[in-house]
Amino acid sequence: MIRSMTGFASLTFQNNDYIIETSIKSVNSRYLEVSVKIPEQIKMYEIEIRNSFRDYFDRGKFEINISIQDIHPENNIKFNESLVKALINHAKTINQSYAALDPDAKTVFDAGDILLFPQVIISESASSDLQNIIKNSVKTCMERLNESREQEGSKIEVFLRKHLDEIEKYRKTIEQNMPEIVEWQKQKVQNFISQHQVKVDASLLEQEVILLCQRMDIAEELNRLTSHIAQAYHILDKGGVCGKRLDFLMQEFNRETNTIASKSINTEITASAIELKVQIEQMREQVQNIE
């Protein structure tokens, strides 16, 4: 099975302490790129989260978002008690100094002022339970994303197989028409000579016709096209990470088709070559989405 690089997955986990929402979206990329947006309390796990993507994906640009809602935040508030005591003492000293200078002056420090001071409230690091929840949530979300990418990949595979069938149809059309086209070109030369009463040595005429047929011969290109079609089917049958292989193969398809078009001396061959290019271009656009 092939996988698309485009997908989205989300997961919501809730227990007595937390509501954790995890989402991952992915788009096309030549490489594996990961953007992590997570709360400060689990920043220490960012590298581990990044590295975990390599266990599930080979290519793509990913963005993972994790939000944590603490159901009972009051239970997790911690104060830097030594700092609070020091601030209170300093506040008393300041009040006394003002009172000594001016008995009518009143300087009031309330709890809000103390709480606003940096590092009074201590940020709790994530507990081991929360760490396991985050780890399992990320893993499950990645598995869901892979399922989403596989579903999209199966649609792309159907599309590619359909277009490969069309390419084979046009290839056969060109191959079947070639003997008639060669004969038609030979007859065209002979009619021209007869119509204009040109005296040409028979052996020389035969050589020129042979050279003309060689210049318009596309048997080699058609054979390579057949080989590329078979290889594309094989890659799709094998599945897995195959986007780069198929992308390279599309270039080969284009190369053979361009050569066929350049050698064409017949409107039917030209029309078939154009249709081949259309089919190949449509395939190439979808191949860009494959991992």
PDB file of C-alpha atoms in Angstrom:
ATOM      1  CA  MET A   1       0.000   0.000   0.000  1.00  0.00           C
ATOM      2  CA  ILE A   2       1.227   3.477  -0.829  1.00  0.00           C
ATOM      3  CA  ARG A   3       0.741   6.507   1.418  1.00  0.00           C
ATOM      4  CA  SER A   4      -0.040  10.097   0.618  1.00  0.00           C
ATOM      5  CA  MET A   5       2.027  12.780   2.321  1.00  0.00           C
ATOM      6  CA  THR A   6      -1.128  14.818   2.951  1.00  0.00           C
ATOM      7  CA  GLY A   7      -3.229  14.015   5.997  1.00  0.00           C
ATOM      8  CA  PHE A   8      -4.659  15.104   9.326  1.00  0.00           C
ATOM      9  CA  ALA A   9      -5.385  13.391  12.627  1.00  0.00           C
ATOM     10  CA  SER A  10      -6.488  14.557  16.070  1.00  0.00           C
ATOM     11  CA  LEU A  11      -7.036  13.008  19.476  1.00  0.00           C
ATOM     12  CA  THR A  12      -8.589  14.198  22.735  1.00  0.00           C
ATOM     13  CA  PHE A  13      -7.643  12.474  25.993  1.00  0.00           C
ATOM     14  CA  GLN A  14      -9.292  13.216  29.338  1.00  0.00           C
ATOM     15  CA  ASN A  15      -8.855  11.849  32.844  1.00  0.00           C
ATOM     16  CA  ASN A  16      -9.475  13.267  36.324  1.00  0.00           C
ATOM     17  CA  ASP A  17      -6.553  15.686  36.029  1.00  0.00           C
ATOM     18  CA  TYR A  18      -6.102  16.755  32.399  1.00  0.00           C
ATOM     19  CA  ILE A  19      -7.744  17.343  29.051  1.00  0.00           C
ATOM     20  CA  ILE A  20      -5.078  16.842  26.391  1.00  0.00           C
ATOM     21  CA  GLU A  21      -5.697  17.631  22.730  1.00  0.00           C
ATOM     22  CA  THR A  22      -3.208  16.438  20.127  1.00  0.00           C
ATOM     23  CA  SER A  23      -3.366  17.130  16.397  1.00  0.00           C
ATOM     24  CA  ILE A  24      -0.965  16.453  13.532  1.00  0.00           C
ATOM     25  CA  LYS A  25      -1.252  17.663   9.961  1.00  0.00           C
ATOM     26  CA  SER A  26       1.099  16.803   7.129  1.00  0.00           C
ATOM     27  CA  VAL A  27       1.781  18.153   3.647  1.00  0.00           C
ATOM     28  CA  ASN A  28       4.234  17.414   0.848  1.00  0.00           C
ATOM     29  CA  SER A  29       7.969  17.762   1.329  1.00  0.00           C
ATOM     30  CA  ARG A  30      11.088  16.259  -0.186  1.00  0.00           C
ATOM     31  CA  TYR A  31      12.374  15.517   3.308  1.00  0.00           C
ATOM     32  CA  LEU A  32      11.101  14.835   6.829  1.00  0.00           C
ATOM     33  CA  GLU A  33      10.358  18.169   8.521  1.00  0.00           C
ATOM     34  CA  VAL A  34       8.689  18.487  11.926  1.00  0.00           C
ATOM     35  CA  SER A  35       7.293  21.598  13.606  1.00  0.00           C
ATOM     36  CA  VAL A  36       6.374  21.170  17.286  1.00  0.00           C
ATOM     37  CA  LYS A  37       3.994  23.479  19.165  1.00  0.00           C
ATOM     38  CA  ILE A  38       3.600  22.345  22.774  1.00  0.00           C
ATOM     39  CA  PRO A  39       3.078  23.927  26.237  1.00  0.00           C
ATOM     40  CA  GLU A  40       6.055  25.060  28.256  1.00  0.00           C
ATOM     41  CA  GLN A  41       5.527  22.372  30.900  1.00  0.00           C
ATOM     42  CA  ILE A  42       6.394  19.586  28.443  1.00  0.00           C
ATOM     43  CA  LYS A  43       9.114  21.415  26.479  1.00  0.00           C
ATOM     44  CA  MET A  44      11.676  18.990  27.838  1.00  0.00           C
ATOM     45  CA  TYR A  45      10.066  16.258  25.703  1.00  0.00           C
ATOM     46  CA  GLU A  46      10.236  18.182  22.430  1.00  0.00           C
ATOM     47  CA  ILE A  47      13.291  16.357  21.063  1.00  0.00           C
ATOM     48  CA  GLU A  48      11.762  12.991  21.956  1.00  0.00           C
ATOM     49  CA  ILE A  49       8.536  13.950  20.163  1.00  0.00           C
ATOM     50  CA  ARG A  50      10.493  15.072  17.090  1.00  0.00           C
ATOM     51  CA  ASN A  51      12.498  11.866  16.957  1.00  0.00           C
ATOM     52  CA  SER A  52       9.374   9.722  17.304  1.00  0.00           C
ATOM     53  CA  PHE A  53       8.227  10.886  13.850  1.00  0.00           C
ATOM     54  CA  ARG A  54      11.060   8.912  12.277  1.00  0.00           C
ATOM     55  CA  ASP A  55       9.469   5.701  13.562  1.00  0.00           C
ATOM     56  CA  TYR A  56       6.314   6.318  11.512  1.00  0.00           C
ATOM     57  CA  PHE A  57       7.172   8.507   8.540  1.00  0.00           C
ATOM     58  CA  ASP A  58       9.879   8.853   5.903  1.00  0.00           C
ATOM     59  CA  ARG A  59       8.888  12.057   4.111  1.00  0.00           C
ATOM     60  CA  GLY A  60       6.568  14.987   4.641  1.00  0.00           C
ATOM     61  CA  LYS A  61       6.227  18.298   6.439  1.00  0.00           C
ATOM     62  CA  PHE A  62       4.493  17.799   9.794  1.00  0.00           C
ATOM     63  CA  GLU A  63       3.037  20.160  12.369  1.00  0.00           C
ATOM     64  CA  ILE A  64       2.083  18.746  15.758  1.00  0.00           C
ATOM     65  CA  ASN A  65       0.062  20.764  18.255  1.00  0.00           C
ATOM     66  CA  ILE A  66      -0.483  19.682  21.868  1.00  0.00           C
ATOM     67  CA  SER A  67      -2.619  21.610  24.340  1.00  0.00           C
ATOM     68  CA  ILE A  68      -3.001  20.700  28.020  1.00  0.00           C
ATOM     69  CA  GLN A  69      -5.877  21.869  30.192  1.00  0.00           C
ATOM     70  CA  ASP A  70      -5.397  21.313  33.889  1.00  0.00           C
ATOM     71  CA  ILE A  71      -8.783  20.385  35.391  1.00  0.00           C
ATOM     72  CA  HIS A  72      -7.646  21.196  38.951  1.00  0.00           C
ATOM     73  CA  PRO A  73      -5.029  23.920  38.557  1.00  0.00           C
ATOM     74  CA  GLU A  74      -5.398  24.965  42.198  1.00  0.00           C
ATOM     75  CA  ASN A  75      -3.787  21.698  43.263  1.00  0.00           C
ATOM     76  CA  ASN A  76      -0.698  22.355  41.208  1.00  0.00           C
ATOM     77  CA  ILE A  77       0.124  25.924  42.185  1.00  0.00           C
ATOM     78  CA  LYS A  78       3.521  26.111  43.880  1.00  0.00           C
ATOM     79  CA  PHE A  79       5.151  29.185  45.361  1.00  0.00           C
ATOM     80  CA  ASN A  80       8.768  30.059  45.900  1.00  0.00           C
ATOM     81  CA  GLU A  81       8.225  30.498  49.621  1.00  0.00           C
ATOM     82  CA  SER A  82      11.683  31.833  50.430  1.00  0.00           C
ATOM     83  CA  LEU A  83      11.301  34.473  47.713  1.00  0.00           C
ATOM     84  CA  VAL A  84       7.827  35.425  48.967  1.00  0.00           C
ATOM     85  CA  LYS A  85       9.126  35.880  52.539  1.00  0.00           C
ATOM     86  CA  ALA A  86      11.991  38.006  51.293  1.00  0.00           C
ATOM     87  CA  LEU A  87       9.622  40.209  49.266  1.00  0.00           C
ATOM     88  CA  ILE A  88       7.319  40.686  52.294  1.00  0.00           C
ATOM     89  CA  ASN A  89      10.250  41.705  54.465  1.00  0.00           C
ATOM     90  CA  HIS A  90      11.453  44.156  51.856  1.00  0.00           C
ATOM     91  CA  ALA A  91       7.927  45.569  51.560  1.00  0.00           C
ATOM     92  CA  LYS A  92       7.841  46.145  55.349  1.00  0.00           C
ATOM     93  CA  THR A  93      11.204  47.880  55.191  1.00  0.00           C
ATOM     94  CA  ILE A  94      10.015  50.165  52.404  1.00  0.00           C
ATOM     95  CA  ASN A  95       6.818  51.027  54.322  1.00  0.00           C
ATOM     96  CA  GLN A  96       8.843  51.831  57.445  1.00  0.00           C
ATOM     97  CA  SER A  97      11.232  54.031  55.452  1.00  0.00           C
ATOM     98  CA  TYR A  98       8.369  55.982  53.921  1.00  0.00           C
ATOM     99  CA  ALA A  99       6.705  56.349  57.323  1.00  0.00           C
ATOM    100  CA  ALA A 100       9.950  57.675  58.829  1.00  0.00           C
ATOM    101  CA  LEU A 101      10.250  60.315  56.117  1.00  0.00           C
ATOM    102  CA  ASP A 102       6.607  61.259  56.017  1.00  0.00           C
ATOM    103  CA  PRO A 103       4.146  59.960  58.621  1.00  0.00           C
ATOM    104  CA  ASP A 104       1.252  60.747  56.296  1.00  0.00           C
ATOM    105  CA  ALA A 105       2.719  58.736  53.379  1.00  0.00           C
ATOM    106  CA  LYS A 106       1.142  55.347  52.858  1.00  0.00           C
ATOM    107  CA  THR A 107       2.784  52.704  50.681  1.00  0.00           C
ATOM    108  CA  VAL A 108       0.735  49.563  50.352  1.00  0.00           C
ATOM    109  CA  PHE A 109       1.987  46.236  48.899  1.00  0.00           C
ATOM    110  CA  ASP A 110      -0.726  43.655  48.407  1.00  0.00           C
ATOM    111  CA  ALA A 111      -0.635  39.954  47.440  1.00  0.00           C
ATOM    112  CA  GLY A 112      -1.160  40.809  43.778  1.00  0.00           C
ATOM    113  CA  ASP A 113       2.087  42.776  43.695  1.00  0.00           C
ATOM    114  CA  ILE A 114       3.923  39.854  45.216  1.00  0.00           C
ATOM    115  CA  LEU A 115       2.470  37.348  42.714  1.00  0.00           C
ATOM    116  CA  LEU A 116       3.514  39.515  39.770  1.00  0.00           C
ATOM    117  CA  PHE A 117       7.143  39.330  40.771  1.00  0.00           C
ATOM    118  CA  PRO A 118       9.141  36.954  38.498  1.00  0.00           C
ATOM    119  CA  GLN A 119       9.700  33.393  39.762  1.00  0.00           C
ATOM    120  CA  VAL A 120       7.251  33.685  42.658  1.00  0.00           C
ATOM    121  CA  ILE A 121       5.001  31.059  41.045  1.00  0.00           C
ATOM    122  CA  ILE A 122       7.006  27.945  40.276  1.00  0.00           C
ATOM    123  CA  SER A 123       6.263  26.174  37.006  1.00  0.00           C
ATOM    124  CA  GLU A 124       5.667  22.532  37.721  1.00  0.00           C
ATOM    125  CA  SER A 125       7.466  20.151  35.410  1.00  0.00           C
ATOM    126  CA  ALA A 126       5.388  17.402  33.891  1.00  0.00           C
ATOM    127  CA  SER A 127       4.840  14.355  36.074  1.00  0.00           C
ATOM    128  CA  SER A 128       5.706  10.860  34.905  1.00  0.00           C
ATOM    129  CA  ASP A 129       1.965  10.146  34.492  1.00  0.00           C
ATOM    130  CA  LEU A 130       1.577  13.170  32.231  1.00  0.00           C
ATOM    131  CA  GLN A 131       4.676  12.146  30.292  1.00  0.00           C
ATOM    132  CA  ASN A 132       3.182   8.711  29.578  1.00  0.00           C
ATOM    133  CA  ILE A 133      -0.142  10.258  28.567  1.00  0.00           C
ATOM    134  CA  ILE A 134       1.606  12.628  26.136  1.00  0.00           C
ATOM    135  CA  LYS A 135       3.707   9.804  24.717  1.00  0.00           C
ATOM    136  CA  ASN A 136       0.681   7.557  24.139  1.00  0.00           C
ATOM    137  CA  SER A 137      -1.385  10.417  22.717  1.00  0.00           C
ATOM    138  CA  VAL A 138       1.323  11.301  20.188  1.00  0.00           C
ATOM    139  CA  LYS A 139       1.730   7.633  19.224  1.00  0.00           C
ATOM    140  CA  THR A 140      -2.017   7.114  18.722  1.00  0.00           C
ATOM    141  CA  CYS A 141      -2.308  10.347  16.745  1.00  0.00           C
ATOM    142  CA  MET A 142       0.550   9.270  14.462  1.00  0.00           C
ATOM    143  CA  GLU A 143      -1.121   5.917  13.874  1.00  0.00           C
ATOM    144  CA  ARG A 144      -4.362   7.690  12.956  1.00  0.00           C
ATOM    145  CA  LEU A 145      -2.451  10.020  10.640  1.00  0.00           C
ATOM    146  CA  ASN A 146      -0.882   7.035   8.903  1.00  0.00           C
ATOM    147  CA  GLU A 147      -4.342   5.521   8.418  1.00  0.00           C
ATOM    148  CA  SER A 148      -5.504   8.810   6.898  1.00  0.00           C
ATOM    149  CA  ARG A 149      -2.462   8.917   4.603  1.00  0.00           C
ATOM    150  CA  GLU A 150      -3.017   5.305   3.542  1.00  0.00           C
ATOM    151  CA  GLN A 151      -6.656   5.996   2.668  1.00  0.00           C
ATOM    152  CA  GLU A 152      -5.615   8.956   0.558  1.00  0.00           C
ATOM    153  CA  GLY A 153      -2.793   6.872  -0.916  1.00  0.00           C
ATOM    154  CA  SER A 154      -5.223   4.158  -2.043  1.00  0.00           C
ATOM    155  CA  LYS A 155      -7.200   6.781  -3.966  1.00  0.00           C
ATOM    156  CA  ILE A 156      -4.025   8.028  -5.626  1.00  0.00           C
ATOM    157  CA  GLU A 157      -3.080   4.451  -6.538  1.00  0.00           C
ATOM    158  CA  VAL A 158      -6.429   3.902  -8.288  1.00  0.00           C
ATOM    159  CA  PHE A 159      -5.883   7.167 -10.169  1.00  0.00           C
ATOM    160  CA  LEU A 160      -2.360   6.195 -11.256  1.00  0.00           C
ATOM    161  CA  ARG A 161      -3.373   2.710 -12.415  1.00  0.00           C
ATOM    162  CA  LYS A 162      -6.184   4.181 -14.480  1.00  0.00           C
ATOM    163  CA  HIS A 163      -3.776   6.568 -16.199  1.00  0.00           C
ATOM    164  CA  LEU A 164      -1.221   3.814 -16.765  1.00  0.00           C
ATOM    165  CA  ASP A 165      -3.951   1.887 -18.595  1.00  0.00           C
ATOM    166  CA  GLU A 166      -4.580   4.976 -20.738  1.00  0.00           C
ATOM    167  CA  ILE A 167      -0.865   5.347 -21.493  1.00  0.00           C
ATOM    168  CA  GLU A 168      -0.703   1.715 -22.589  1.00  0.00           C
ATOM    169  CA  LYS A 169      -3.728   2.273 -24.814  1.00  0.00           C
ATOM    170  CA  TYR A 170      -2.109   5.203 -26.616  1.00  0.00           C
ATOM    171  CA  ARG A 171       1.179   3.344 -26.855  1.00  0.00           C
ATOM    172  CA  LYS A 172      -0.566   0.440 -28.592  1.00  0.00           C
ATOM    173  CA  THR A 173      -2.350   2.847 -30.911  1.00  0.00           C
ATOM    174  CA  ILE A 174       0.975   4.321 -32.021  1.00  0.00           C
ATOM    175  CA  GLU A 175       2.564   0.878 -32.390  1.00  0.00           C
ATOM    176  CA  GLN A 176      -0.321  -0.481 -34.458  1.00  0.00           C
ATOM    177  CA  ASN A 177      -0.316   2.537 -36.760  1.00  0.00           C
ATOM    178  CA  MET A 178       3.410   2.520 -37.477  1.00  0.00           C
ATOM    179  CA  PRO A 179       3.428  -0.017 -40.407  1.00  0.00           C
ATOM    180  CA  GLU A 180       0.671   1.902 -42.169  1.00  0.00           C
ATOM    181  CA  ILE A 181       2.435   5.205 -41.595  1.00  0.00           C
ATOM    182  CA  VAL A 182       5.712   3.871 -43.017  1.00  0.00           C
ATOM    183  CA  GLU A 183       3.883   2.568 -46.079  1.00  0.00           C
ATOM    184  CA  TRP A 184       1.992   5.835 -46.377  1.00  0.00           C
ATOM    185  CA  GLN A 185       5.232   7.835 -46.285  1.00  0.00           C
ATOM    186  CA  LYS A 186       6.838   5.567 -48.877  1.00  0.00           C
ATOM    187  CA  GLN A 187       3.819   5.950 -51.159  1.00  0.00           C
ATOM    188  CA  LYS A 188       3.859   9.693 -50.624  1.00  0.00           C
ATOM    189  CA  VAL A 189       7.470   9.899 -51.883  1.00  0.00           C
ATOM    190  CA  GLN A 190       6.714   7.743 -54.879  1.00  0.00           C
ATOM    191  CA  ASN A 191       3.652   9.821 -55.762  1.00  0.00           C
ATOM    192  CA  PHE A 192       5.702  13.009 -55.555  1.00  0.00           C
ATOM    193  CA  ILE A 193       8.344  11.581 -57.919  1.00  0.00           C
ATOM    194  CA  SER A 194       5.684  10.352 -60.321  1.00  0.00           C
ATOM    195  CA  GLN A 195       3.682  13.591 -60.222  1.00  0.00           C
ATOM    196  CA  HIS A 196       6.695  15.793 -60.896  1.00  0.00           C
ATOM    197  CA  GLN A 197       8.280  13.277 -63.323  1.00  0.00           C
ATOM    198  CA  VAL A 198      11.531  13.268 -61.404  1.00  0.00           C
ATOM    199  CA  LYS A 199      14.095  10.761 -62.620  1.00  0.00           C
ATOM    200  CA  VAL A 200      15.569   8.987 -59.637  1.00  0.00           C
ATOM    201  CA  ASP A 201      17.761   5.931 -59.526  1.00  0.00           C
ATOM    202  CA  ALA A 202      15.751   3.057 -58.037  1.00  0.00           C
ATOM    203  CA  SER A 203      18.501   2.018 -55.642  1.00  0.00           C
ATOM    204  CA  LEU A 204      18.991   5.636 -54.549  1.00  0.00           C
ATOM    205  CA  LEU A 205      15.257   5.991 -53.972  1.00  0.00           C
ATOM    206  CA  GLU A 206      15.265   2.869 -51.859  1.00  0.00           C
ATOM    207  CA  GLN A 207      18.140   4.187 -49.747  1.00  0.00           C
ATOM    208  CA  GLU A 208      16.367   7.485 -49.170  1.00  0.00           C
ATOM    209  CA  VAL A 209      13.182   5.707 -48.112  1.00  0.00           C
ATOM    210  CA  ILE A 210      15.193   3.555 -45.698  1.00  0.00           C
ATOM    211  CA  LEU A 211      16.877   6.617 -44.212  1.00  0.00           C
ATOM    212  CA  LEU A 212      13.508   8.324 -43.873  1.00  0.00           C
ATOM    213  CA  CYS A 213      12.062   5.296 -42.103  1.00  0.00           C
ATOM    214  CA  GLN A 214      15.040   5.210 -39.739  1.00  0.00           C
ATOM    215  CA  ARG A 215      14.546   8.856 -38.822  1.00  0.00           C
ATOM    216  CA  MET A 216      10.893   8.246 -38.004  1.00  0.00           C
ATOM    217  CA  ASP A 217      11.474   4.883 -36.301  1.00  0.00           C
ATOM    218  CA  ILE A 218      10.203   4.976 -32.709  1.00  0.00           C
ATOM    219  CA  ALA A 219      10.301   1.251 -31.968  1.00  0.00           C
ATOM    220  CA  GLU A 220      13.000   1.749 -29.331  1.00  0.00           C
ATOM    221  CA  GLU A 221      11.021   4.499 -27.596  1.00  0.00           C
ATOM    222  CA  LEU A 222       7.868   2.367 -27.628  1.00  0.00           C
ATOM    223  CA  ASN A 223       9.796  -0.565 -26.134  1.00  0.00           C
ATOM    224  CA  ARG A 224      11.180   1.617 -23.361  1.00  0.00           C
ATOM    225  CA  LEU A 225       7.699   3.000 -22.746  1.00  0.00           C
ATOM    226  CA  THR A 226       6.440  -0.571 -22.344  1.00  0.00           C
ATOM    227  CA  SER A 227       9.222  -1.217 -19.848  1.00  0.00           C
ATOM    228  CA  HIS A 228       8.404   1.940 -17.875  1.00  0.00           C
ATOM    229  CA  ILE A 229       4.714   1.004 -17.699  1.00  0.00           C
ATOM    230  CA  ALA A 230       5.572  -2.453 -16.351  1.00  0.00           C
ATOM    231  CA  GLN A 231       7.970  -0.925 -13.820  1.00  0.00           C
ATOM    232  CA  ALA A 232       5.328   1.555 -12.634  1.00  0.00           C
ATOM    233  CA  TYR A 233       2.855  -1.286 -12.045  1.00  0.00           C
ATOM    234  CA  HIS A 234       5.544  -3.206 -10.150  1.00  0.00           C
ATOM    235  CA  ILE A 235       6.262  -0.209  -7.887  1.00  0.00           C
ATOM    236  CA  LEU A 236       2.556   0.217  -7.141  1.00  0.00           C
ATOM    237  CA  ASP A 237       2.173  -3.496  -6.427  1.00  0.00           C
ATOM    238  CA  LYS A 238       5.121  -3.409  -4.023  1.00  0.00           C
ATOM    239  CA  GLY A 239       3.847  -0.253  -2.276  1.00  0.00           C
ATOM    240  CA  GLY A 240       5.640   1.312   0.675  1.00  0.00           C
ATOM    241  CA  VAL A 241       7.779   4.423   0.322  1.00  0.00           C
ATOM    242  CA  CYS A 242       7.923   4.847  -3.454  1.00  0.00           C
ATOM    243  CA  GLY A 243       7.219   8.513  -4.236  1.00  0.00           C
ATOM    244  CA  LYS A 244      10.756   9.337  -5.367  1.00  0.00           C
ATOM    245  CA  ARG A 245      10.956   6.249  -7.588  1.00  0.00           C
ATOM    246  CA  LEU A 246       7.680   7.095  -9.289  1.00  0.00           C
ATOM    247  CA  ASP A 247       8.739  10.719  -9.686  1.00  0.00           C
ATOM    248  CA  PHE A 248      11.933   9.626 -11.451  1.00  0.00           C
ATOM    249  CA  LEU A 249       9.921   7.243 -13.623  1.00  0.00           C
ATOM    250  CA  MET A 250       7.620  10.097 -14.695  1.00  0.00           C
ATOM    251  CA  GLN A 251      10.682  11.891 -16.035  1.00  0.00           C
ATOM    252  CA  GLU A 252      11.524   8.830 -18.101  1.00  0.00           C
ATOM    253  CA  PHE A 253       7.954   8.663 -19.400  1.00  0.00           C
ATOM    254  CA  ASN A 254       8.234  12.284 -20.489  1.00  0.00           C
ATOM    255  CA  ARG A 255      11.581  11.712 -22.191  1.00  0.00           C
ATOM    256  CA  GLU A 256      10.260   8.876 -24.367  1.00  0.00           C
ATOM    257  CA  THR A 257       7.062  10.746 -25.213  1.00  0.00           C
ATOM    258  CA  ASN A 258       8.955  13.871 -26.250  1.00  0.00           C
ATOM    259  CA  THR A 259      11.134  11.797 -28.567  1.00  0.00           C
ATOM    260  CA  ILE A 260       8.075  10.131 -30.101  1.00  0.00           C
ATOM    261  CA  ALA A 261       6.476  13.531 -30.686  1.00  0.00           C
ATOM    262  CA  SER A 262       9.659  14.953 -32.246  1.00  0.00           C
ATOM    263  CA  LYS A 263       9.911  12.033 -34.715  1.00  0.00           C
ATOM    264  CA  SER A 264       6.258  12.155 -35.670  1.00  0.00           C
ATOM    265  CA  ILE A 265       5.363  12.903 -39.312  1.00  0.00           C
ATOM    266  CA  ASN A 266       1.737  11.954 -38.941  1.00  0.00           C
ATOM    267  CA  THR A 267      -1.136  13.773 -37.228  1.00  0.00           C
ATOM    268  CA  GLU A 268      -2.355  10.558 -35.574  1.00  0.00           C
ATOM    269  CA  ILE A 269       1.031   9.927 -33.953  1.00  0.00           C
ATOM    270  CA  THR A 270       1.260  13.558 -32.879  1.00  0.00           C
ATOM    271  CA  ALA A 271      -2.240  13.449 -31.372  1.00  0.00           C
ATOM    272  CA  SER A 272      -1.420  10.246 -29.476  1.00  0.00           C
ATOM    273  CA  ALA A 273       1.854  11.733 -28.236  1.00  0.00           C
ATOM    274  CA  ILE A 274      -0.018  14.782 -26.922  1.00  0.00           C
ATOM    275  CA  GLU A 275      -2.494  12.546 -25.106  1.00  0.00           C
ATOM    276  CA  LEU A 276       0.425  10.629 -23.617  1.00  0.00           C
ATOM    277  CA  LYS A 277       1.912  13.875 -22.298  1.00  0.00           C
ATOM    278  CA  VAL A 278      -1.444  14.856 -20.760  1.00  0.00           C
ATOM    279  CA  GLN A 279      -1.751  11.521 -18.974  1.00  0.00           C
ATOM    280  CA  ILE A 280       1.852  11.643 -17.753  1.00  0.00           C
ATOM    281  CA  GLU A 281       1.506  15.206 -16.447  1.00  0.00           C
ATOM    282  CA  GLN A 282      -1.645  14.284 -14.510  1.00  0.00           C
ATOM    283  CA  MET A 283       0.189  11.320 -13.022  1.00  0.00           C
ATOM    284  CA  ARG A 284       3.209  13.452 -12.134  1.00  0.00           C
ATOM    285  CA  GLU A 285       1.030  15.880 -10.170  1.00  0.00           C
ATOM    286  CA  GLN A 286      -0.348  13.056  -8.046  1.00  0.00           C
ATOM    287  CA  VAL A 287       3.015  11.357  -7.632  1.00  0.00           C
ATOM    288  CA  GLN A 288       4.227  14.512  -5.846  1.00  0.00           C
ATOM    289  CA  ASN A 289       1.792  13.592  -3.027  1.00  0.00           C
ATOM    290  CA  ILE A 290       3.195  10.102  -2.466  1.00  0.00           C
ATOM    291  CA  GLU A 291       5.560   9.393   0.419  1.00  0.00           C
TER     292      GLU A 291
END
